[in-house]
C-alpha cells in the first residue's frame, strides 16, 4: 500500500492508473476505522481496480472546536488495517494542502441541507460538500463509496455531484451494525460501557416504528410516537430529531409511503448518535427475520486497542 500525503502525487497516481485503462474506487473517511469502513472498502474493491482510502479529519464540518479536537484518531492502527485489507493507496493530505492559505471557496447544496442534521449543525454540510468536492478533485475517482448511516450526507453528495457534473459514480454501502443493532460509528468509541450497553435502543426504536408500518400504520406522527416510546424506555437519551422524510427532498412528510425514511439523532451523554431506516424495507426485514436482532447483546469488540 502506498501512503501518499501530497495532493500533486495523488493526482499523478490517479492519472497513471486511468491511462493504464484501470478504474479508481475511492472511500473518503475521517479515520478511526471500523468494520463499517471495511465494508465500504470491499464495495470499492468490487466496483473498481485500484482502491484509494483517504483519512482527513475535516475541521470545517465540525460545529464545535471541542468536537473536532475530541474526534478519535489512530493513524497507525488505521494504516495497518487498510494494508491488511489490500487497499492500494492511503491518502492522508495535510490540512494546509486541502485548504491552502486564503482558501475562500465553499460548496453548498441548498434545500436538502435544511432539515435533520442540517437544521441542528449549521455549516456542517457546507464543510462536507466543500471537502468532498476537493477530495474528488484530488483523487479523481471513477467511483466513490459512502455509507448509508449518514443518509442525509449521501443524498447531499449525490446532488452536488449531479449539479456540478463531477465525473464520478456514487455508490451507497448499507449501514454496518453491531450485534445489538447500533450503527457502527467512530464516535461510538466515546460511549462509556454503561452508555454502550443501552445504545442499541436507537435501532430498536427505528425497528418499533418499522413494525408499526408493517402493521399498516402510515401516519408519520404515530410512527414517530412508536419510536419515541421505545427510545424513552431508556431515560438517558436526549432526542435531537426524529423524523419521517421523503428521501429525495429530505423533507418531513405527514404520511409514510414505501420510500419513506425514518431518521433520528439522539445524544447519549456527550455523544451524538444518528441512524435511519427505510420503513418499508425494515418492516419487510423484520417480518422475514432478516434484520439485525434489535434485542441482541451489545458488543465491545473494537479494532482500536483500549476502546
Ligand atoms: O463521512 C465522513 O466520514 C465525512 O463526512 C467525509 C465524507 C469523509 C467528509 O469529511
mmCIF file of C-alpha atoms and ligand atoms in Angstrom:
data_model
loop_
_atom_site.group_PDB
_atom_site.id
_atom_site.type_symbol
_atom_site.label_atom_id
_atom_site.label_comp_id
_atom_site.label_asym_id
_atom_site.label_seq_id
_atom_site.Cartn_x
_atom_site.Cartn_y
_atom_site.Cartn_z
ATOM 1 C CA UNK A 1 0.000 0.000 0.000
ATOM 2 C CA UNK A 2 1.336 3.418 -0.939
ATOM 3 C CA UNK A 3 0.899 6.129 1.677
ATOM 4 C CA UNK A 4 0.513 9.460 -0.091
ATOM 5 C CA UNK A 5 0.362 12.874 1.569
ATOM 6 C CA UNK A 6 0.964 15.160 -1.391
ATOM 7 C CA UNK A 7 -2.013 16.292 -3.467
ATOM 8 C CA UNK A 8 0.097 16.510 -6.649
ATOM 9 C CA UNK A 9 1.345 12.926 -6.121
ATOM 10 C CA UNK A 10 -2.203 11.660 -5.575
ATOM 11 C CA UNK A 11 -3.408 13.326 -8.779
ATOM 12 C CA UNK A 12 -0.438 11.897 -10.676
ATOM 13 C CA UNK A 13 -1.110 8.327 -9.421
ATOM 14 C CA UNK A 14 -4.743 8.632 -10.372
ATOM 15 C CA UNK A 15 -3.857 9.883 -13.854
ATOM 16 C CA UNK A 16 -1.395 6.996 -14.351
ATOM 17 C CA UNK A 17 -3.979 4.445 -13.180
ATOM 18 C CA UNK A 18 -6.587 5.720 -15.573
ATOM 19 C CA UNK A 19 -4.227 5.987 -18.529
ATOM 20 C CA UNK A 20 -3.345 2.314 -17.907
ATOM 21 C CA UNK A 21 -7.043 1.594 -18.530
ATOM 22 C CA UNK A 22 -7.809 0.897 -14.854
ATOM 23 C CA UNK A 23 -10.535 2.436 -12.700
ATOM 24 C CA UNK A 24 -10.184 4.140 -9.319
ATOM 25 C CA UNK A 25 -12.542 3.425 -6.404
ATOM 26 C CA UNK A 26 -12.477 5.885 -3.509
ATOM 27 C CA UNK A 27 -13.580 5.702 0.121
ATOM 28 C CA UNK A 28 -13.303 9.074 1.893
ATOM 29 C CA UNK A 29 -13.048 8.766 5.687
ATOM 30 C CA UNK A 30 -12.091 10.697 8.788
ATOM 31 C CA UNK A 31 -10.192 7.682 10.143
ATOM 32 C CA UNK A 32 -10.601 5.696 13.357
ATOM 33 C CA UNK A 33 -11.776 2.978 11.056
ATOM 34 C CA UNK A 34 -14.229 0.248 11.994
ATOM 35 C CA UNK A 35 -15.922 -2.666 10.249
ATOM 36 C CA UNK A 36 -18.346 -0.262 8.576
ATOM 37 C CA UNK A 37 -15.442 1.390 6.755
ATOM 38 C CA UNK A 38 -14.062 -2.051 5.890
ATOM 39 C CA UNK A 39 -17.357 -2.955 4.206
ATOM 40 C CA UNK A 40 -17.099 0.290 2.155
ATOM 41 C CA UNK A 41 -13.559 -0.709 1.149
ATOM 42 C CA UNK A 42 -14.896 -4.081 -0.025
ATOM 43 C CA UNK A 43 -17.554 -2.309 -2.064
ATOM 44 C CA UNK A 44 -14.895 -0.069 -3.646
ATOM 45 C CA UNK A 45 -12.857 -3.180 -4.457
ATOM 46 C CA UNK A 46 -15.892 -4.751 -6.190
ATOM 47 C CA UNK A 47 -16.503 -1.533 -8.150
ATOM 48 C CA UNK A 48 -13.004 -0.569 -9.339
ATOM 49 C CA UNK A 49 -9.476 -1.846 -9.990
ATOM 50 C CA UNK A 50 -7.492 0.413 -7.682
ATOM 51 C CA UNK A 51 -8.775 1.322 -4.217
ATOM 52 C CA UNK A 52 -7.908 4.644 -2.582
ATOM 53 C CA UNK A 53 -8.922 5.441 1.014
ATOM 54 C CA UNK A 54 -8.460 8.949 2.383
ATOM 55 C CA UNK A 55 -8.129 9.850 6.043
ATOM 56 C CA UNK A 56 -8.691 13.508 6.749
ATOM 57 C CA UNK A 57 -10.418 14.860 9.841
ATOM 58 C CA UNK A 58 -12.079 17.808 8.177
ATOM 59 C CA UNK A 59 -12.131 20.833 10.506
ATOM 60 C CA UNK A 60 -14.790 22.725 8.513
ATOM 61 C CA UNK A 61 -17.557 20.184 9.142
ATOM 62 C CA UNK A 62 -17.388 20.302 12.948
ATOM 63 C CA UNK A 63 -19.617 22.760 14.763
ATOM 64 C CA UNK A 64 -17.506 22.910 17.889
ATOM 65 C CA UNK A 65 -13.722 23.105 18.106
ATOM 66 C CA UNK A 66 -14.017 20.713 21.047
ATOM 67 C CA UNK A 67 -15.762 18.036 18.961
ATOM 68 C CA UNK A 68 -13.017 18.373 16.342
ATOM 69 C CA UNK A 69 -10.214 18.004 18.863
ATOM 70 C CA UNK A 70 -12.017 15.126 20.658
ATOM 71 C CA UNK A 71 -12.612 13.245 17.411
ATOM 72 C CA UNK A 72 -10.799 9.906 17.859
ATOM 73 C CA UNK A 73 -7.633 9.406 15.820
ATOM 74 C CA UNK A 74 -5.370 6.363 15.462
ATOM 75 C CA UNK A 75 -3.335 6.572 12.249
ATOM 76 C CA UNK A 76 -1.094 3.581 12.955
ATOM 77 C CA UNK A 77 -3.962 1.120 13.558
ATOM 78 C CA UNK A 78 -5.886 2.528 10.579
ATOM 79 C CA UNK A 79 -2.864 2.139 8.315
ATOM 80 C CA UNK A 80 -2.293 -1.485 9.421
ATOM 81 C CA UNK A 81 -5.963 -2.313 8.871
ATOM 82 C CA UNK A 82 -6.043 -0.831 5.361
ATOM 83 C CA UNK A 83 -2.810 -2.634 4.459
ATOM 84 C CA UNK A 84 -4.386 -5.900 5.623
ATOM 85 C CA UNK A 85 -7.495 -5.151 3.523
ATOM 86 C CA UNK A 86 -5.355 -4.817 0.397
ATOM 87 C CA UNK A 87 -6.020 -1.101 -0.134
ATOM 88 C CA UNK A 88 -3.740 0.264 -2.870
ATOM 89 C CA UNK A 89 -3.348 3.875 -1.781
ATOM 90 C CA UNK A 90 -3.870 5.545 1.588
ATOM 91 C CA UNK A 91 -4.194 9.281 1.012
ATOM 92 C CA UNK A 92 -3.624 11.469 4.070
ATOM 93 C CA UNK A 93 -3.399 15.085 2.949
ATOM 94 C CA UNK A 94 -2.345 17.872 5.309
ATOM 95 C CA UNK A 95 -4.951 20.454 6.271
ATOM 96 C CA UNK A 96 -2.785 23.213 4.763
ATOM 97 C CA UNK A 97 -2.940 21.456 1.367
ATOM 98 C CA UNK A 98 -6.666 20.734 1.486
ATOM 99 C CA UNK A 99 -7.336 24.347 2.494
ATOM 100 C CA UNK A 100 -4.474 26.415 1.051
ATOM 101 C CA UNK A 101 -3.790 29.741 2.782
ATOM 102 C CA UNK A 102 -6.533 32.179 1.880
ATOM 103 C CA UNK A 103 -8.915 29.434 0.693
ATOM 104 C CA UNK A 104 -12.149 31.316 0.075
ATOM 105 C CA UNK A 105 -14.306 28.845 -1.831
ATOM 106 C CA UNK A 106 -17.190 26.909 -0.316
ATOM 107 C CA UNK A 107 -19.557 24.436 -1.950
ATOM 108 C CA UNK A 108 -23.103 24.469 -0.583
ATOM 109 C CA UNK A 109 -26.150 22.413 -1.520
ATOM 110 C CA UNK A 110 -29.353 24.219 -0.599
ATOM 111 C CA UNK A 111 -32.725 22.712 0.285
ATOM 112 C CA UNK A 112 -31.556 19.189 1.063
ATOM 113 C CA UNK A 113 -29.499 20.550 3.937
ATOM 114 C CA UNK A 114 -32.337 22.432 5.663
ATOM 115 C CA UNK A 115 -33.776 19.584 7.748
ATOM 116 C CA UNK A 116 -32.428 16.812 10.008
ATOM 117 C CA UNK A 117 -28.696 17.248 10.736
ATOM 118 C CA UNK A 118 -28.616 20.429 8.647
ATOM 119 C CA UNK A 119 -31.078 22.124 10.997
ATOM 120 C CA UNK A 120 -29.024 21.343 14.088
ATOM 121 C CA UNK A 121 -25.483 21.614 12.726
ATOM 122 C CA UNK A 122 -25.241 24.928 10.876
ATOM 123 C CA UNK A 123 -22.425 24.904 8.331
ATOM 124 C CA UNK A 124 -21.821 21.167 8.723
ATOM 125 C CA UNK A 125 -22.915 20.143 5.234
ATOM 126 C CA UNK A 126 -21.143 23.080 3.648
ATOM 127 C CA UNK A 127 -17.963 21.726 5.278
ATOM 128 C CA UNK A 128 -18.748 18.229 3.989
ATOM 129 C CA UNK A 129 -19.525 19.244 0.402
ATOM 130 C CA UNK A 130 -16.536 21.571 0.247
ATOM 131 C CA UNK A 131 -14.122 18.872 1.389
ATOM 132 C CA UNK A 132 -15.745 16.116 -0.693
ATOM 133 C CA UNK A 133 -15.529 18.321 -3.803
ATOM 134 C CA UNK A 134 -11.851 18.975 -3.029
ATOM 135 C CA UNK A 135 -11.141 15.288 -2.356
ATOM 136 C CA UNK A 136 -12.860 14.243 -5.599
ATOM 137 C CA UNK A 137 -10.597 16.677 -7.465
ATOM 138 C CA UNK A 138 -7.540 15.314 -5.673
ATOM 139 C CA UNK A 139 -8.307 11.599 -6.078
ATOM 140 C CA UNK A 140 -10.219 11.813 -9.366
ATOM 141 C CA UNK A 141 -12.047 8.513 -8.800
ATOM 142 C CA UNK A 142 -14.430 6.728 -11.144
ATOM 143 C CA UNK A 143 -16.463 5.515 -8.168
ATOM 144 C CA UNK A 144 -16.796 6.950 -4.648
ATOM 145 C CA UNK A 145 -18.370 4.960 -1.823
ATOM 146 C CA UNK A 146 -20.337 6.451 1.098
ATOM 147 C CA UNK A 147 -22.158 4.720 3.942
ATOM 148 C CA UNK A 148 -25.932 4.810 4.339
ATOM 149 C CA UNK A 149 -25.690 5.607 8.075
ATOM 150 C CA UNK A 150 -25.026 9.207 7.017
ATOM 151 C CA UNK A 151 -28.210 9.200 4.973
ATOM 152 C CA UNK A 152 -28.526 12.961 4.512
ATOM 153 C CA UNK A 153 -24.814 13.237 3.683
ATOM 154 C CA UNK A 154 -25.007 10.746 0.812
ATOM 155 C CA UNK A 155 -28.106 12.447 -0.628
ATOM 156 C CA UNK A 156 -26.391 15.844 -0.428
ATOM 157 C CA UNK A 157 -23.207 14.491 -2.040
ATOM 158 C CA UNK A 158 -25.245 12.845 -4.807
ATOM 159 C CA UNK A 159 -26.945 16.162 -5.535
ATOM 160 C CA UNK A 160 -23.636 18.053 -5.579
ATOM 161 C CA UNK A 161 -22.100 15.501 -7.958
ATOM 162 C CA UNK A 162 -25.106 15.732 -10.255
ATOM 163 C CA UNK A 163 -25.403 19.524 -10.183
ATOM 164 C CA UNK A 164 -21.668 20.192 -10.694
ATOM 165 C CA UNK A 165 -21.131 17.344 -13.191
ATOM 166 C CA UNK A 166 -18.405 15.548 -11.301
ATOM 167 C CA UNK A 167 -17.439 12.544 -13.464
ATOM 168 C CA UNK A 168 -17.904 10.025 -10.651
ATOM 169 C CA UNK A 169 -20.456 7.380 -9.721
ATOM 170 C CA UNK A 170 -21.615 7.445 -6.105
ATOM 171 C CA UNK A 171 -22.119 4.010 -4.565
ATOM 172 C CA UNK A 172 -24.034 3.529 -1.303
ATOM 173 C CA UNK A 173 -22.897 0.995 1.312
ATOM 174 C CA UNK A 174 -25.515 -0.408 3.711
ATOM 175 C CA UNK A 175 -25.312 0.568 7.381
ATOM 176 C CA UNK A 176 -22.970 -1.746 9.224
ATOM 177 C CA UNK A 177 -24.362 -2.672 12.652
ATOM 178 C CA UNK A 178 -23.155 -4.161 15.914
ATOM 179 C CA UNK A 179 -24.949 -7.261 17.253
ATOM 180 C CA UNK A 180 -27.471 -5.134 19.153
ATOM 181 C CA UNK A 181 -28.189 -3.074 16.043
ATOM 182 C CA UNK A 182 -26.125 0.009 16.953
ATOM 183 C CA UNK A 183 -24.883 1.580 13.715
ATOM 184 C CA UNK A 184 -21.089 1.454 13.625
ATOM 185 C CA UNK A 185 -19.510 4.883 14.003
ATOM 186 C CA UNK A 186 -16.119 6.181 15.071
ATOM 187 C CA UNK A 187 -17.982 8.215 17.711
ATOM 188 C CA UNK A 188 -19.202 5.023 19.451
ATOM 189 C CA UNK A 189 -15.698 4.743 20.930
ATOM 190 C CA UNK A 190 -16.553 7.707 23.163
ATOM 191 C CA UNK A 191 -19.519 5.921 24.820
ATOM 192 C CA UNK A 192 -18.960 4.727 28.388
ATOM 193 C CA UNK A 193 -19.626 0.987 28.972
ATOM 194 C CA UNK A 194 -22.979 1.903 30.582
ATOM 195 C CA UNK A 195 -23.960 4.113 27.628
ATOM 196 C CA UNK A 196 -22.789 1.489 25.163
ATOM 197 C CA UNK A 197 -24.980 -1.097 26.887
ATOM 198 C CA UNK A 198 -28.144 0.917 26.079
ATOM 199 C CA UNK A 199 -27.125 2.492 22.748
ATOM 200 C CA UNK A 200 -28.820 -0.266 20.714
ATOM 201 C CA UNK A 201 -32.152 1.290 21.752
ATOM 202 C CA UNK A 202 -31.839 3.702 18.801
ATOM 203 C CA UNK A 203 -32.096 0.857 16.324
ATOM 204 C CA UNK A 204 -34.782 -0.806 18.444
ATOM 205 C CA UNK A 205 -36.772 2.447 18.248
ATOM 206 C CA UNK A 206 -36.485 2.611 14.440
ATOM 207 C CA UNK A 207 -37.497 -1.044 14.314
ATOM 208 C CA UNK A 208 -40.512 -0.367 16.553
ATOM 209 C CA UNK A 209 -41.659 2.257 14.031
ATOM 210 C CA UNK A 210 -40.998 -0.142 11.149
ATOM 211 C CA UNK A 211 -43.018 -2.830 12.914
ATOM 212 C CA UNK A 212 -45.905 -0.359 13.218
ATOM 213 C CA UNK A 213 -45.505 0.428 9.491
ATOM 214 C CA UNK A 214 -45.644 -3.342 8.843
ATOM 215 C CA UNK A 215 -48.965 -3.482 10.737
ATOM 216 C CA UNK A 216 -50.359 -0.868 8.369
ATOM 217 C CA UNK A 217 -49.650 2.384 10.219
ATOM 218 C CA UNK A 218 -48.780 5.183 7.766
ATOM 219 C CA UNK A 219 -49.314 8.357 9.801
ATOM 220 C CA UNK A 220 -45.925 9.926 10.464
ATOM 221 C CA UNK A 221 -46.899 11.185 13.937
ATOM 222 C CA UNK A 222 -47.988 7.678 15.025
ATOM 223 C CA UNK A 223 -44.819 6.107 13.592
ATOM 224 C CA UNK A 224 -42.694 8.690 15.405
ATOM 225 C CA UNK A 225 -44.624 8.053 18.608
ATOM 226 C CA UNK A 226 -43.862 4.305 18.348
ATOM 227 C CA UNK A 227 -40.137 5.064 18.016
ATOM 228 C CA UNK A 228 -40.164 7.738 20.723
ATOM 229 C CA UNK A 229 -41.908 5.412 23.201
ATOM 230 C CA UNK A 230 -39.219 2.761 22.656
ATOM 231 C CA UNK A 231 -36.369 5.250 22.950
ATOM 232 C CA UNK A 232 -37.804 6.860 26.059
ATOM 233 C CA UNK A 233 -37.747 3.491 27.814
ATOM 234 C CA UNK A 234 -34.050 4.366 28.075
ATOM 235 C CA UNK A 235 -34.146 7.608 30.034
ATOM 236 C CA UNK A 236 -30.579 8.532 29.100
ATOM 237 C CA UNK A 237 -31.314 9.631 25.523
ATOM 238 C CA UNK A 238 -31.914 13.219 24.535
ATOM 239 C CA UNK A 239 -33.633 13.186 21.144
ATOM 240 C CA UNK A 240 -32.419 15.932 18.789
ATOM 241 C CA UNK A 241 -34.703 14.978 15.918
ATOM 242 C CA UNK A 242 -36.889 12.071 14.973
ATOM 243 C CA UNK A 243 -38.479 12.492 11.555
ATOM 244 C CA UNK A 244 -40.185 10.657 8.728
ATOM 245 C CA UNK A 245 -38.869 12.148 5.483
ATOM 246 C CA UNK A 246 -39.074 11.846 1.755
ATOM 247 C CA UNK A 247 -35.599 10.551 0.795
ATOM 248 C CA UNK A 248 -35.162 12.775 -2.273
ATOM 249 C CA UNK A 249 -36.345 16.057 -0.788
ATOM 250 C CA UNK A 250 -35.150 15.298 2.786
ATOM 251 C CA UNK A 251 -38.321 16.988 3.941
ATOM 252 C CA UNK A 252 -40.752 15.783 6.604
ATOM 253 C CA UNK A 253 -43.902 14.033 5.373
ATOM 254 C CA UNK A 254 -47.241 13.558 7.152
ATOM 255 C CA UNK A 255 -47.780 10.065 5.773
ATOM 256 C CA UNK A 256 -45.161 7.419 5.006
ATOM 257 C CA UNK A 257 -45.088 5.814 1.571
ATOM 258 C CA UNK A 258 -42.912 2.833 0.609
ATOM 259 C CA UNK A 259 -39.863 5.076 0.156
ATOM 260 C CA UNK A 260 -40.175 6.987 3.422
ATOM 261 C CA UNK A 261 -37.152 7.062 5.703
ATOM 262 C CA UNK A 262 -37.245 7.469 9.461
ATOM 263 C CA UNK A 263 -34.129 9.298 10.652
ATOM 264 C CA UNK A 264 -33.035 10.001 14.197
ATOM 265 C CA UNK A 265 -30.292 11.887 16.013
ATOM 266 C CA UNK A 266 -30.030 11.453 19.766
ATOM 267 C CA UNK A 267 -27.480 12.330 22.387
ATOM 268 C CA UNK A 268 -26.250 9.777 24.862
ATOM 269 C CA UNK A 269 -24.135 11.741 27.321
ATOM 270 C CA UNK A 270 -21.603 13.686 25.236
ATOM 271 C CA UNK A 271 -22.047 11.516 22.133
ATOM 272 C CA UNK A 272 -24.413 12.322 19.303
ATOM 273 C CA UNK A 273 -25.658 9.209 17.506
ATOM 274 C CA UNK A 274 -27.532 9.135 14.201
ATOM 275 C CA UNK A 275 -29.319 6.342 12.394
ATOM 276 C CA UNK A 276 -32.064 5.782 9.839
ATOM 277 C CA UNK A 277 -34.075 3.069 8.086
ATOM 278 C CA UNK A 278 -36.370 2.909 5.093
ATOM 279 C CA UNK A 279 -39.529 1.951 6.985
ATOM 280 C CA UNK A 280 -40.944 -0.408 4.341
ATOM 281 C CA UNK A 281 -37.624 -2.254 3.898
ATOM 282 C CA UNK A 282 -37.118 -2.577 7.631
ATOM 283 C CA UNK A 283 -40.707 -3.797 8.100
ATOM 284 C CA UNK A 284 -40.063 -6.487 5.485
ATOM 285 C CA UNK A 285 -36.752 -7.495 7.079
ATOM 286 C CA UNK A 286 -38.467 -7.760 10.468
ATOM 287 C CA UNK A 287 -41.273 -9.915 9.050
ATOM 288 C CA UNK A 288 -38.744 -12.174 7.306
ATOM 289 C CA UNK A 289 -36.496 -12.316 10.390
ATOM 290 C CA UNK A 290 -33.533 -10.984 8.392
ATOM 291 C CA UNK A 291 -32.962 -7.719 10.287
ATOM 292 C CA UNK A 292 -30.123 -7.338 12.757
ATOM 293 C CA UNK A 293 -31.545 -8.578 16.093
ATOM 294 C CA UNK A 294 -32.776 -5.433 17.789
ATOM 295 C CA UNK A 295 -32.678 -7.278 21.080
ATOM 296 C CA UNK A 296 -29.181 -8.762 20.621
ATOM 297 C CA UNK A 297 -26.452 -8.105 23.164
ATOM 298 C CA UNK A 298 -24.144 -5.119 22.963
ATOM 299 C CA UNK A 299 -20.589 -5.901 21.955
ATOM 300 C CA UNK A 300 -17.492 -4.026 22.949
ATOM 301 C CA UNK A 301 -15.309 -5.550 20.227
ATOM 302 C CA UNK A 302 -13.201 -2.877 18.567
ATOM 303 C CA UNK A 303 -10.473 -2.590 16.008
ATOM 304 C CA UNK A 304 -8.749 0.003 18.181
ATOM 305 C CA UNK A 305 -6.922 -1.009 21.362
ATOM 306 C CA UNK A 306 -8.213 0.386 24.643
ATOM 307 C CA UNK A 307 -11.736 1.062 23.417
HETATM 308 O O1 LIG B 1 -18.494 10.623 6.443
HETATM 309 C C1 LIG B 1 -17.368 11.076 6.718
HETATM 310 O O2 LIG B 1 -16.518 10.398 7.319
HETATM 311 C C2 LIG B 1 -17.041 12.514 6.321
HETATM 312 O O3 LIG B 1 -18.157 13.335 6.407
HETATM 313 C C3 LIG B 1 -16.388 12.618 4.930
HETATM 314 C C4 LIG B 1 -17.336 12.157 3.833
HETATM 315 C C5 LIG B 1 -15.117 11.790 4.889
HETATM 316 C C6 LIG B 1 -16.027 14.082 4.629
HETATM 317 O O4 LIG B 1 -15.140 14.573 5.572
#
